[in-house]
Coordinates of C-alpha atoms in Angstrom, one line a residue:
M1419 CA 0.0 0.2 0.1
N1420 CA 1.2 3.2 -0.7
Q1421 CA 0.1 7.2 -0.8
E1422 CA -1.3 6.5 -4.5
F1423 CA -3.5 3.8 -3.2
M1424 CA -4.8 6.1 -0.3
S1425 CA -5.8 8.8 -2.9
A1426 CA -7.6 6.0 -4.8
L1427 CA -9.5 5.3 -1.8
S1428 CA -10.4 9.1 -1.4
E1429 CA -11.7 9.0 -4.9
I1430 CA -13.5 6.3 -4.6
E1431 CA -15.3 7.6 -1.4
A1432 CA -16.0 10.9 -3.4
T1433 CA -17.4 9.0 -6.5
K1434 CA -19.2 5.8 -5.4
K1435 CA -20.1 7.2 -1.8
I1436 CA -18.4 4.5 0.2
K1437 CA -16.8 5.6 3.2
K1438 CA -12.8 5.4 3.1
E1439 CA -12.6 4.5 6.9
V1440 CA -15.2 1.6 6.1
L1441 CA -13.3 0.3 3.2
L1442 CA -9.9 0.6 5.4
E1443 CA -11.5 -1.5 8.3
T1444 CA -12.8 -3.9 5.7
L1445 CA -9.4 -4.6 4.0
E1446 CA -7.8 -4.8 7.1
Q1447 CA -9.9 -7.8 8.3
A1448 CA -9.5 -9.1 4.9
L1449 CA -5.8 -9.0 5.2
I1450 CA -5.7 -10.9 8.5
A1451 CA -7.9 -13.7 6.8
A1452 CA -5.3 -13.7 3.8
Y1453 CA -2.3 -13.4 6.5
K1454 CA -3.9 -16.9 8.3
K1455 CA -4.5 -18.6 5.2
N1456 CA -0.9 -18.2 3.6
Y1457 CA 1.1 -18.3 7.0
G1458 CA -0.9 -20.4 9.5
H1459 CA -4.5 -20.5 10.8
Y1460 CA -3.2 -20.7 14.6
Q1461 CA -1.2 -17.6 14.7
N1462 CA -2.7 -14.1 16.5
V1463 CA -2.2 -11.2 13.8
V1464 CA -3.1 -7.8 14.2
I1465 CA -3.0 -5.7 10.8
T1466 CA -3.3 -1.8 10.6
I1467 CA -3.1 0.2 7.9
D1468 CA -1.7 3.9 8.3
R1469 CA -4.5 6.3 7.4
Q1470 CA -1.8 8.6 6.0
T1471 CA 0.6 6.7 4.5
G1472 CA -1.0 3.5 3.4
E1473 CA 1.8 1.6 5.1
I1474 CA 0.7 -1.7 6.3
K1475 CA 1.8 -3.0 9.9
V1476 CA 1.7 -6.6 11.0
V1477 CA 2.0 -7.8 14.6
Q1478 CA 2.0 -11.0 15.8
Q1479 CA 0.7 -11.3 19.3
K1480 CA 1.6 -13.9 21.6
T1481 CA 0.2 -14.4 25.1
V1482 CA 2.4 -14.7 28.2
V1483 CA 2.4 -17.9 29.9
E1484 CA 4.5 -20.0 32.5
E1485 CA 5.2 -23.0 30.1
V1486 CA 5.0 -23.0 26.7
E1487 CA 2.5 -25.3 24.8
D1488 CA 2.4 -23.7 21.2
S1489 CA 5.1 -21.1 20.3
R1490 CA 3.1 -19.7 17.9
I1491 CA 0.5 -18.0 20.0
E1492 CA 2.3 -18.0 23.3
I1493 CA 5.6 -16.7 24.8
G1494 CA 7.2 -17.8 28.3
L1495 CA 7.5 -15.3 31.0
T1496 CA 11.5 -15.3 31.3
E1497 CA 11.5 -14.8 27.7
A1498 CA 8.8 -11.9 27.9
Q1499 CA 10.4 -10.4 30.4
Q1500 CA 13.7 -10.1 28.6
I1501 CA 12.1 -7.9 26.3
D1502 CA 10.6 -5.4 29.0
K1503 CA 10.6 -6.7 32.7
R1504 CA 6.9 -5.6 33.3
Y1505 CA 5.6 -8.2 31.5
E1506 CA 3.4 -10.8 33.3
V1507 CA 1.5 -13.9 32.7
G1508 CA -1.3 -12.9 30.7
D1509 CA -0.2 -10.1 29.2
V1510 CA 0.1 -9.9 25.4
V1511 CA 3.3 -9.4 23.6
D1512 CA 3.6 -7.7 20.3
F1513 CA 6.2 -8.8 17.2
E1514 CA 6.2 -6.9 14.3
V1515 CA 6.8 -9.1 11.1
I1516 CA 7.6 -8.9 7.5
P1517 CA 6.4 -11.9 6.0
K1518 CA 7.8 -13.1 2.9
N1519 CA 5.6 -12.1 -0.3
F1520 CA 3.0 -10.3 1.9
G1521 CA 3.2 -7.5 -0.3
R1522 CA 1.7 -9.3 -3.4
I1523 CA -0.8 -11.0 -1.1
A1524 CA -1.9 -7.5 0.0
A1525 CA -2.2 -6.3 -3.3
Q1526 CA -4.5 -8.8 -4.3
T1527 CA -6.5 -8.5 -1.4
A1528 CA -6.9 -5.1 -1.5
K1529 CA -8.2 -5.6 -5.4
Q1530 CA -10.7 -8.1 -4.3
V1531 CA -12.0 -6.2 -1.5
V1532 CA -12.3 -2.7 -3.1
V1533 CA -14.2 -4.4 -6.2
Q1534 CA -16.4 -6.2 -3.8
R1535 CA -17.3 -3.1 -1.6
I1536 CA -18.1 -1.3 -4.8
K1537 CA -20.4 -4.0 -6.1
E1538 CA -21.9 -4.0 -2.8
A1539 CA -22.1 -0.2 -2.7
E1540 CA -23.8 -0.2 -5.9
R1541 CA -26.2 -2.9 -5.1
D1542 CA -27.3 -1.0 -1.8
N1543 CA -27.8 2.3 -3.7
L1544 CA -29.9 0.7 -6.1
F1545 CA -31.9 -0.8 -3.7
D1546 CA -32.4 2.5 -2.0
M1547 CA -33.2 4.2 -5.2
Y1548 CA -36.0 2.0 -6.2
R1549 CA -37.2 1.4 -2.6
D1550 CA -37.7 5.3 -3.0
S1551 CA -39.6 4.4 -6.3
E1552 CA -42.1 1.8 -4.4
N1553 CA -45.6 2.6 -5.1
G1554 CA -44.5 4.8 -8.1
I1555 CA -44.3 4.7 -12.1
V1556 CA -41.3 3.9 -14.3
S1557 CA -40.7 3.7 -17.9
G1558 CA -39.2 0.5 -19.3
V1559 CA -38.5 -1.5 -22.3
V1560 CA -39.8 -5.1 -22.7
L1561 CA -36.3 -7.3 -23.2
R1562 CA -38.2 -10.9 -23.3
N1563 CA -41.1 -12.5 -21.9
D1564 CA -42.1 -16.0 -21.1
A1565 CA -44.5 -18.0 -18.9
K1566 CA -43.5 -16.6 -15.8
G1567 CA -43.7 -13.0 -16.5
A1568 CA -41.7 -10.3 -19.0
I1569 CA -38.2 -8.9 -18.3
V1570 CA -38.2 -5.3 -18.5
Q1571 CA -35.1 -2.8 -18.6
I1572 CA -36.1 0.5 -16.7
N1573 CA -33.5 3.6 -16.1
N1574 CA -31.3 2.1 -19.2
D1575 CA -29.7 -0.4 -17.4
T1576 CA -31.5 -2.1 -14.4
E1577 CA -33.7 -5.3 -15.2
A1578 CA -37.2 -5.6 -13.3
L1579 CA -40.0 -8.1 -13.6
L1580 CA -43.5 -8.2 -14.6
P1581 CA -45.1 -11.0 -13.2
A1582 CA -47.6 -12.6 -15.8
E1583 CA -50.3 -12.3 -13.2
E1584 CA -49.7 -8.5 -13.4
Q1585 CA -49.9 -8.1 -17.3
L1586 CA -52.8 -6.8 -19.0
T1587 CA -54.7 -9.3 -21.0
G1588 CA -54.3 -8.6 -24.5
E1589 CA -50.8 -6.8 -24.4
G1590 CA -48.1 -8.8 -25.9
Y1591 CA -45.4 -7.5 -24.3
A1592 CA -43.2 -8.2 -27.5
P1593 CA -39.3 -7.4 -26.9
G1594 CA -38.5 -3.6 -27.8
A1595 CA -42.3 -2.7 -26.5
R1596 CA -41.8 0.6 -24.6
L1597 CA -44.5 1.0 -21.6
K1598 CA -45.1 2.5 -18.5
F1599 CA -45.3 0.4 -15.3
Y1600 CA -46.4 0.6 -11.8
V1601 CA -43.5 -0.6 -9.1
T1602 CA -45.2 -2.9 -6.4
D1603 CA -42.5 -4.1 -4.7
V1604 CA -38.6 -4.0 -4.0
K1605 CA -37.2 -6.4 -2.4
M1606 CA -33.3 -8.3 -1.8
S1607 CA -33.5 -11.6 -3.7
A1608 CA -29.8 -13.6 -3.7
N1609 CA -28.2 -10.2 -2.8
N1610 CA -29.7 -8.3 -5.6
P1611 CA -32.6 -6.0 -5.7
Q1612 CA -35.5 -7.4 -7.3
I1613 CA -37.9 -4.7 -8.7
I1614 CA -41.7 -6.1 -9.1
L1615 CA -43.8 -4.0 -11.6
S1616 CA -47.4 -4.1 -12.4
R1617 CA -49.8 -3.1 -15.6
T1618 CA -52.9 -3.9 -13.7
H1619 CA -52.4 -2.1 -10.3
P1620 CA -55.2 0.8 -9.8
G1621 CA -52.0 2.8 -8.6
L1622 CA -50.9 2.9 -12.4
V1623 CA -54.2 4.6 -13.2
K1624 CA -53.6 7.5 -10.3
K1625 CA -49.9 8.1 -11.4
L1626 CA -50.6 8.2 -15.3
F1627 CA -53.2 11.0 -14.2
E1628 CA -50.5 12.7 -12.1
Q1629 CA -48.2 12.9 -15.0
E1630 CA -50.9 14.2 -17.0
V1631 CA -52.9 16.5 -14.7
P1632 CA -51.0 19.7 -13.4
E1633 CA -53.9 20.4 -11.1
I1634 CA -53.3 16.9 -9.3
M1635 CA -49.7 17.3 -9.3
S1636 CA -50.3 20.8 -7.3
G1637 CA -53.0 19.3 -5.0
V1638 CA -55.6 21.4 -6.4
V1639 CA -57.5 18.3 -7.5
E1640 CA -57.5 15.1 -5.6
I1641 CA -58.0 11.3 -7.0
K1642 CA -60.3 10.0 -4.0
T1643 CA -60.8 6.6 -5.0
I1644 CA -60.2 4.3 -8.1
S1645 CA -61.8 0.9 -9.2
R1646 CA -60.5 -0.8 -12.2
E1647 CA -60.7 -4.1 -14.2
P1648 CA -57.6 -3.9 -15.9
G1649 CA -57.5 -3.5 -19.5
S1650 CA -61.0 -3.1 -19.8
R1651 CA -62.5 -0.2 -17.5
S1652 CA -61.9 1.7 -14.6
K1653 CA -63.6 4.4 -12.6
I1654 CA -62.1 7.2 -10.9
S1655 CA -63.5 9.8 -8.4
V1656 CA -61.8 13.2 -8.1
L1657 CA -62.8 16.4 -5.8
S1658 CA -61.6 20.0 -6.5
N1659 CA -59.9 22.2 -3.2
D1660 CA -60.8 25.0 -5.3
E1661 CA -64.2 26.1 -6.2
N1662 CA -63.0 28.0 -9.3
V1663 CA -61.5 24.8 -10.5
D1664 CA -63.8 21.8 -12.0
A1665 CA -62.1 18.5 -11.1
V1666 CA -63.6 16.3 -13.8
G1667 CA -62.9 18.6 -16.2
S1668 CA -59.3 19.1 -15.4
C1669 CA -58.8 15.4 -15.8
V1670 CA -60.6 15.0 -19.0
G1671 CA -58.6 17.9 -20.2
P1672 CA -59.3 20.3 -23.2
R1673 CA -61.1 17.9 -25.9
G1674 CA -60.7 15.0 -23.9
T1675 CA -57.0 15.0 -24.5
R1676 CA -55.7 14.3 -21.1
V1677 CA -57.9 11.2 -20.4
Q1678 CA -57.2 9.9 -23.8
I1679 CA -53.4 9.9 -23.1
V1680 CA -54.2 7.8 -20.1
C1681 CA -56.4 5.4 -22.1
D1682 CA -53.9 5.1 -24.8
E1683 CA -51.0 4.0 -22.1
L1684 CA -53.3 1.3 -20.8
G1685 CA -53.9 -0.1 -24.3
G1686 CA -57.3 1.4 -24.8
E1687 CA -58.6 0.8 -21.6
K1688 CA -61.8 2.9 -21.1
I1689 CA -61.8 5.2 -17.9
D1690 CA -65.0 7.1 -16.3
I1691 CA -64.3 10.1 -14.1
V1692 CA -66.8 11.0 -11.7
K1693 CA -67.1 13.7 -9.1
Y1694 CA -66.6 12.6 -5.5
F1695 CA -69.1 13.4 -2.5
E1696 CA -69.1 12.7 1.1
D1697 CA -72.8 12.2 0.8
P1698 CA -73.1 8.7 -0.2
E1699 CA -76.4 9.1 -2.0
K1700 CA -74.9 11.9 -4.2
F1701 CA -71.6 9.8 -4.6
I1702 CA -73.4 6.4 -5.7
S1703 CA -75.6 8.7 -8.2
E1704 CA -72.4 10.2 -9.7
A1705 CA -70.5 6.7 -9.7
L1706 CA -72.9 5.0 -11.7
S1707 CA -72.4 7.4 -14.6
P1708 CA -73.4 7.3 -17.8
S1709 CA -76.8 6.4 -16.3
E1710 CA -79.4 8.7 -15.1
V1711 CA -80.0 8.0 -11.5
L1712 CA -83.7 8.6 -10.3
S1713 CA -83.5 8.0 -6.5
V1714 CA -81.0 6.5 -4.0
T1715 CA -81.9 5.0 -0.7
I1716 CA -79.4 4.1 1.7
N1717 CA -79.5 1.5 4.4
E1718 CA -76.8 2.3 6.9
E1719 CA -76.8 -1.0 9.0
A1720 CA -76.2 -3.1 6.0
H1721 CA -74.1 -0.7 3.8
S1722 CA -76.2 -0.9 1.0
A1723 CA -78.0 1.4 -1.6
H1724 CA -81.5 1.1 -3.2
V1725 CA -81.0 2.7 -6.5
V1726 CA -83.8 3.5 -8.7
V1727 CA -83.3 4.2 -12.7
P1728 CA -85.3 4.8 -15.6
S1729 CA -86.2 1.5 -17.0
H1730 CA -84.7 2.1 -20.2
Q1731 CA -81.7 2.9 -18.9
L1732 CA -81.2 -0.3 -16.6
S1733 CA -79.0 -1.9 -18.8
L1734 CA -76.8 1.1 -19.2
A1735 CA -76.7 1.4 -15.3
I1736 CA -75.6 -2.6 -14.9
G1737 CA -73.5 -2.7 -17.5
K1738 CA -72.3 -5.3 -19.6
E1739 CA -72.0 -8.4 -17.8
G1740 CA -72.7 -6.1 -14.5
Q1741 CA -69.5 -4.2 -14.8
N1742 CA -70.7 -0.7 -14.3
A1743 CA -72.6 -1.5 -11.1
R1744 CA -69.5 -3.6 -10.0
L1745 CA -67.0 -0.5 -10.6
A1746 CA -69.6 1.7 -8.9
A1747 CA -70.0 -0.4 -6.0
R1748 CA -66.2 -1.0 -5.4
L1749 CA -65.4 3.0 -6.1
T1750 CA -68.1 3.9 -3.4
G1751 CA -67.5 1.0 -1.1
W1752 CA -71.4 0.5 -0.9
K1753 CA -73.1 -2.6 -2.1
I1754 CA -75.6 -1.3 -4.7
D1755 CA -78.9 -2.9 -5.8
I1756 CA -80.3 -1.3 -9.2
K1757 CA -84.2 -1.7 -10.0
P1758 CA -86.1 0.2 -13.1
D1759 CA -88.7 2.3 -12.0
N1760 CA -91.4 0.5 -13.6
E1761 CA -90.8 -1.9 -10.7
Q1762 CA -91.2 0.7 -8.0

């Protein structure tokens, strides 16, 4: 080790955000292991690196005993007192040693330690970066796809997994496809960060609207609830915190451009945007859009709602295979029973 090596560690500290002291402490422990491997496992050694010069000091330690049984780790009291009369049984005597070829071993060990620590730091930094992105949105390119899921490259150099169950039905995920994904989980697997993506999570709809609607990013408009049947249809409820701002209109955008961008990103998924109300009767009526609602009767105890719609709009209120009613129920959190007015 030399001053040049110490300067290199300082540069690593600055560029890789690995503390120089941590590197040196790790290296000292690695050098002890290397010493024992090459010069005897039973020896007690302490290796220190001068923090200024990089000079390595190897000290072999022997315990003072009355009768020596193992000269590799023990020294007799008489011999010890020839070095210093103050030594007593149980004391430790340090002998500085200069092992043959240890400079080469030290250089190899230093390289291995530094490379390993850089890899670990990069791994940890990557994990921290994507852990902060959890429940967020990322753009990526599909690299390959199989029965288990698609491998997606994000941020140009990181691979993430889009499991099969998180894929939208009908999206082929052909290699080269560029899409946006919701980050559902970031975890360590086999000492490497594993990033799990989704195209079906309701959070993807929310994050896409946040990107397209400045009023949501500023907090003027809030997305209160979302219900989604991925790849088919979603409903979102929105609330304005400024009486001069139309929450629904902000999300729809001029001539429907904002909502259309989100729909296109989701492969043509239809999106209904409705106004949020604290009053459950008004909210349920709004949630059943585009159907007209004549009346809503709330049963608090059963947490259900009896809804009356014009008979000619019954199928519209219920939706194809019950989808509209189902999404409205999820959006509002109420069980909804729909009846036509001619049955009242």
